[in-house]
């Protein structure tokens, strides 16, 4: 079997953990398998590097940031190969350049396009464990790029797809995918399995346990994933196309604090206004999420929407630049003290009353809803950030998701 095993930052945070991971990989190797290991930077090293950069130059270019960040993963793979070697097993570490992991040009948020597998295959055929840097790639200028925070999961899935691996295992600091982030909802329950679609929604809505693009890619290439703990041997969660379990009404709750709400007040009520507003934002690559348009009052209307917090300043600058010209609005405001709480479940599609039940739970908890958005298998609400954890807990209780 060819097995891809990915270990996150906490799983390789120190010498003891590195040896723990090395031993787990060696076990598979000694059972006759070919083993490819994908690693994240040790512990919180990516944050440490970002803080160092900010201290030197708060406006550092994304190219230089990526150049810096790739050192985090490079450190962990080299140390891991040394650890394996010291345990008597031949291993070789490789970075994105050595593998040739080609990505799009964009620094900080590149997408993997193509991976050369020749060198990896040669090393595996020579019975070595291959330890590869997660999170990084190389663009057409031969510069390093990174795949966005949490991107090592995507590296692992991409490698599993490119190598036609028999298994892709994502090892982390929790026992699998839970009905909610166990740090937010302490009585959250571990799921035995979950569909790609549900996992993709949860990941996109803030469940950081998997990078959302890794799930997108797993679905596209039919890579079955197992999410499990690096610290124990419990079974974990299988992420796959169809769940054999009955479609759950609600399979999980996700929270996301990386949200800001922007309101544009006093817009003219005529065709083309929303188009112009969102066109200006799109021109600056600003992704808009929840949108709310008010009814007309006194001849004008208001539009509120959400963006990620890091894009809020650019969005406001863009709107203010056009406020007196093409947009003609009276006032723009931003509120970064908001957060999103979402429920996801494939069974929702055929079941009325799910949203109402969520709203009732929030009402009972005394949490005000600022904005709502829905899709076939999800309902999201925007709430004040200070209420986000109790809102998630209340909704989790209402759908009886705990054991
Ligand atoms: P790694 O470094 O291994 O990639 P991450 O911190 O990226 O680990 O992801 C694991 C974390 O994801 C957990 O510690 C947990 O707090 C968080 N998390 C958020 N939502 C969920 C969920 N639904 N199930 C499990 N963990 C979740
Ligand atoms: N080290 C990177 C990060 O912290 C990538 C990852 O952990 O997946 O975001
Ligand atoms: Mg992660």
Tab-separated table of N, CA and C in Angstrom, residues 110-187:
chain	number	residue	atom	x	y	z
A	110	UNK	N	-2.082	30.570	-2.852
A	110	UNK	CA	-1.936	29.930	-4.165
A	110	UNK	C	-2.703	28.609	-4.214
A	111	UNK	N	-3.014	28.185	-5.413
A	111	UNK	CA	-3.677	26.894	-5.613
A	111	UNK	C	-2.721	25.927	-6.280
A	112	UNK	N	-2.727	24.689	-5.840
A	112	UNK	CA	-1.863	23.680	-6.459
A	112	UNK	C	-2.377	23.346	-7.849
A	113	UNK	N	-1.470	23.290	-8.817
A	113	UNK	CA	-1.880	22.981	-10.189
A	113	UNK	C	-1.397	21.603	-10.628
A	114	UNK	N	-0.148	21.308	-10.293
A	114	UNK	CA	0.452	20.063	-10.780
A	114	UNK	C	1.591	19.654	-9.864
A	115	UNK	N	1.721	18.353	-9.633
A	115	UNK	CA	2.813	17.863	-8.802
A	115	UNK	C	3.598	16.825	-9.594
A	116	UNK	N	4.895	17.003	-9.676
A	116	UNK	CA	5.727	15.973	-10.307
A	116	UNK	C	5.916	14.842	-9.304
A	117	UNK	N	5.670	13.614	-9.739
A	117	UNK	CA	5.756	12.516	-8.772
A	117	UNK	C	6.997	11.643	-8.977
A	118	UNK	N	7.776	11.965	-10.029
A	118	UNK	CA	8.877	11.083	-10.402
A	118	UNK	C	9.897	10.880	-9.275
A	119	UNK	N	10.356	12.007	-8.726
A	119	UNK	CA	11.378	11.910	-7.668
A	119	UNK	C	10.828	11.182	-6.446
A	120	UNK	N	9.588	11.487	-6.110
A	120	UNK	CA	8.978	10.823	-4.939
A	120	UNK	C	8.921	9.316	-5.185
A	121	UNK	N	8.459	8.942	-6.374
A	121	UNK	CA	8.359	7.507	-6.712
A	121	UNK	C	9.726	6.824	-6.641
A	122	UNK	N	10.743	7.487	-7.160
A	122	UNK	CA	12.089	6.904	-7.104
A	122	UNK	C	12.531	6.659	-5.674
A	123	UNK	N	12.297	7.657	-4.832
A	123	UNK	CA	12.705	7.515	-3.429
A	123	UNK	C	11.931	6.386	-2.750
A	124	UNK	N	10.635	6.300	-3.055
A	124	UNK	CA	9.819	5.231	-2.455
A	124	UNK	C	10.298	3.865	-2.934
A	125	UNK	N	10.617	3.798	-4.238
A	125	UNK	CA	11.088	2.515	-4.787
A	125	UNK	C	12.409	2.098	-4.151
A	126	UNK	N	13.183	3.100	-3.718
A	126	UNK	CA	14.432	2.796	-3.021
A	126	UNK	C	14.206	2.524	-1.532
A	127	UNK	N	12.968	2.317	-1.169
A	127	UNK	CA	12.561	2.002	0.206
A	127	UNK	C	12.963	3.075	1.222
A	128	UNK	N	12.669	4.311	0.822
A	128	UNK	CA	12.850	5.389	1.791
A	128	UNK	C	11.485	5.956	2.166
A	129	UNK	N	11.388	6.482	3.377
A	129	UNK	CA	10.187	7.253	3.730
A	129	UNK	C	10.424	8.666	3.188
A	130	UNK	N	9.432	9.209	2.492
A	130	UNK	CA	9.590	10.542	1.907
A	130	UNK	C	8.811	11.545	2.754
A	131	UNK	N	9.523	12.554	3.269
A	131	UNK	CA	8.900	13.531	4.173
A	131	UNK	C	8.822	14.878	3.451
A	132	UNK	N	7.613	15.347	3.207
A	132	UNK	CA	7.415	16.506	2.318
A	132	UNK	C	6.795	17.686	3.069
A	133	UNK	N	7.259	18.875	2.742
A	133	UNK	CA	6.727	20.110	3.336
A	133	UNK	C	5.280	20.328	2.909
A	134	UNK	N	4.383	20.563	3.867
A	134	UNK	CA	3.023	20.962	3.529
A	134	UNK	C	2.969	22.447	3.254
A	135	UNK	N	1.815	22.943	2.771
A	135	UNK	CA	1.506	24.375	2.787
A	135	UNK	C	2.219	25.203	1.709
A	136	UNK	N	3.265	24.628	1.064
A	136	UNK	CA	4.037	25.462	0.134
A	136	UNK	C	4.026	24.935	-1.294
A	137	UNK	N	4.307	25.835	-2.228
A	137	UNK	CA	4.420	25.455	-3.628
A	137	UNK	C	5.412	26.373	-4.319
A	138	UNK	N	5.484	26.222	-5.623
A	138	UNK	CA	6.384	27.055	-6.429
A	138	UNK	C	5.570	27.594	-7.600
A	139	UNK	N	5.719	28.887	-7.894
A	139	UNK	CA	4.942	29.427	-9.021
A	139	UNK	C	5.799	29.555	-10.280
A	140	UNK	N	5.227	30.124	-11.325
A	140	UNK	CA	5.930	30.122	-12.610
A	140	UNK	C	7.162	31.032	-12.622
A	141	UNK	N	7.299	31.871	-11.600
A	141	UNK	CA	8.515	32.689	-11.502
A	141	UNK	C	9.598	31.974	-10.697
A	142	UNK	N	9.358	30.697	-10.365
A	142	UNK	CA	10.252	29.938	-9.488
A	142	UNK	C	10.342	30.550	-8.095
A	143	UNK	N	9.255	31.188	-7.678
A	143	UNK	CA	9.180	31.725	-6.321
A	143	UNK	C	8.364	30.776	-5.463
A	144	UNK	N	8.635	30.799	-4.164
A	144	UNK	CA	7.792	30.039	-3.249
A	144	UNK	C	6.443	30.729	-3.096
A	145	UNK	N	5.418	29.913	-2.957
A	145	UNK	CA	4.084	30.421	-2.629
A	145	UNK	C	3.584	29.617	-1.429
A	146	UNK	N	2.543	30.105	-0.761
A	146	UNK	CA	1.884	29.283	0.263
A	146	UNK	C	0.399	29.169	-0.086
A	147	UNK	N	-0.237	28.152	0.504
A	147	UNK	CA	-1.591	27.773	0.076
A	147	UNK	C	-2.701	28.347	0.941
A	148	UNK	N	-2.359	29.257	1.861
A	148	UNK	CA	-3.368	29.770	2.794
A	148	UNK	C	-3.266	29.008	4.102
A	149	UNK	N	-3.624	29.662	5.212
A	149	UNK	CA	-3.470	29.042	6.532
A	149	UNK	C	-4.186	27.690	6.583
A	150	UNK	N	-3.520	26.735	7.159
A	150	UNK	CA	-4.094	25.380	7.240
A	150	UNK	C	-3.893	24.568	5.969
A	151	UNK	N	-3.084	25.099	5.043
A	151	UNK	CA	-2.973	24.508	3.710
A	151	UNK	C	-2.236	23.174	3.603
A	152	UNK	N	-1.592	22.733	4.685
A	152	UNK	CA	-0.885	21.447	4.608
A	152	UNK	C	-1.836	20.284	4.330
A	153	UNK	N	-3.075	20.409	4.795
A	153	UNK	CA	-4.059	19.352	4.509
A	153	UNK	C	-4.210	19.198	2.999
A	154	UNK	N	-4.234	20.324	2.311
A	154	UNK	CA	-4.422	20.305	0.857
A	154	UNK	C	-3.216	19.679	0.159
A	155	UNK	N	-2.015	19.970	0.660
A	155	UNK	CA	-0.815	19.326	0.115
A	155	UNK	C	-0.951	17.810	0.212
A	156	UNK	N	-1.407	17.342	1.370
A	156	UNK	CA	-1.519	15.894	1.594
A	156	UNK	C	-2.519	15.271	0.629
A	157	UNK	N	-3.669	15.903	0.477
A	157	UNK	CA	-4.693	15.337	-0.412
A	157	UNK	C	-4.206	15.377	-1.865
A	158	UNK	N	-3.549	16.464	-2.243
A	158	UNK	CA	-3.048	16.582	-3.613
A	158	UNK	C	-2.012	15.488	-3.893
A	159	UNK	N	-1.148	15.233	-2.918
A	159	UNK	CA	-0.155	14.168	-3.099
A	159	UNK	C	-0.832	12.802	-3.176
A	160	UNK	N	-1.833	12.595	-2.337
A	160	UNK	CA	-2.553	11.314	-2.355
A	160	UNK	C	-3.199	11.108	-3.727
A	161	UNK	N	-3.754	12.181	-4.284
A	161	UNK	CA	-4.401	12.072	-5.600
A	161	UNK	C	-3.348	11.815	-6.676
A	162	UNK	N	-2.259	12.597	-6.637
A	162	UNK	CA	-1.231	12.473	-7.688
A	162	UNK	C	-0.544	11.111	-7.653
A	163	UNK	N	-0.383	10.555	-6.462
A	163	UNK	CA	0.320	9.269	-6.326
A	163	UNK	C	-0.641	8.078	-6.330
A	164	UNK	N	-1.924	8.361	-6.500
A	164	UNK	CA	-2.968	7.313	-6.415
A	164	UNK	C	-2.781	6.494	-5.141
A	165	UNK	N	-2.646	7.197	-4.048
A	165	UNK	CA	-2.388	6.531	-2.761
A	165	UNK	C	-3.576	5.670	-2.345
A	166	UNK	N	-3.281	4.657	-1.556
A	166	UNK	CA	-4.346	3.778	-1.070
A	166	UNK	C	-5.021	4.353	0.166
A	167	UNK	N	-4.319	5.252	0.852
A	167	UNK	CA	-4.926	5.865	2.042
A	167	UNK	C	-4.346	7.259	2.254
A	168	UNK	N	-5.191	8.165	2.764
A	168	UNK	CA	-4.727	9.511	3.109
A	168	UNK	C	-5.214	9.814	4.515
A	169	UNK	N	-4.255	9.901	5.429
A	169	UNK	CA	-4.600	10.035	6.848
A	169	UNK	C	-4.152	11.406	7.360
A	170	UNK	N	-5.091	12.139	7.936
A	170	UNK	CA	-4.789	13.464	8.466
A	170	UNK	C	-4.753	13.362	9.987
A	171	UNK	N	-3.544	13.484	10.551
A	171	UNK	CA	-3.386	13.365	12.000
A	171	UNK	C	-3.365	14.750	12.630
A	172	UNK	N	-4.160	14.910	13.714
A	172	UNK	CA	-4.239	16.222	14.331
A	172	UNK	C	-4.307	16.108	15.848
A	173	UNK	N	-4.722	17.185	16.522
A	173	UNK	CA	-4.703	17.179	17.991
A	173	UNK	C	-6.066	16.871	18.604
A	174	UNK	N	-7.026	16.473	17.776
A	174	UNK	CA	-8.322	15.993	18.284
A	174	UNK	C	-8.589	14.624	17.652
A	175	UNK	N	-9.592	13.905	18.177
A	175	UNK	CA	-9.796	12.513	17.748
A	175	UNK	C	-10.472	12.362	16.390
A	176	UNK	N	-10.873	13.460	15.779
A	176	UNK	CA	-11.533	13.371	14.474
A	176	UNK	C	-12.355	14.611	14.236
A	177	UNK	N	-13.356	14.493	13.375
A	177	UNK	CA	-14.273	15.607	13.131
A	177	UNK	C	-15.411	15.474	14.142
A	178	UNK	N	-15.669	16.557	14.849
A	178	UNK	CA	-16.701	16.557	15.884
A	178	UNK	C	-17.932	17.333	15.402
A	179	UNK	N	-19.025	17.192	16.167
A	179	UNK	CA	-20.259	17.908	15.820
A	179	UNK	C	-20.102	19.422	15.991
A	180	UNK	N	-19.036	19.847	16.660
A	180	UNK	CA	-18.677	21.271	16.780
A	180	UNK	C	-17.228	21.296	17.253
A	181	UNK	N	-16.596	22.454	17.175
A	181	UNK	CA	-15.233	22.564	17.691
A	181	UNK	C	-15.248	22.231	19.189
A	182	UNK	N	-14.576	21.143	19.599
A	182	UNK	CA	-14.629	20.766	21.018
A	182	UNK	C	-14.088	21.844	21.963
A	183	UNK	N	-13.341	22.788	21.427
A	183	UNK	CA	-12.883	23.898	22.291
A	183	UNK	C	-14.002	24.892	22.562
A	184	UNK	N	-14.989	24.927	21.659
A	184	UNK	CA	-16.110	25.868	21.798
A	184	UNK	C	-17.293	25.190	22.483
A	185	UNK	N	-17.557	23.960	22.068
A	185	UNK	CA	-18.681	23.187	22.618
A	185	UNK	C	-18.089	21.928	23.267
A	186	UNK	N	-17.832	21.977	24.576
A	186	UNK	CA	-17.092	20.886	25.231
A	186	UNK	C	-17.764	19.515	25.112
A	187	UNK	N	-19.098	19.461	24.989
A	187	UNK	CA	-19.739	18.138	24.891
A	187	UNK	C	-19.987	17.719	23.440
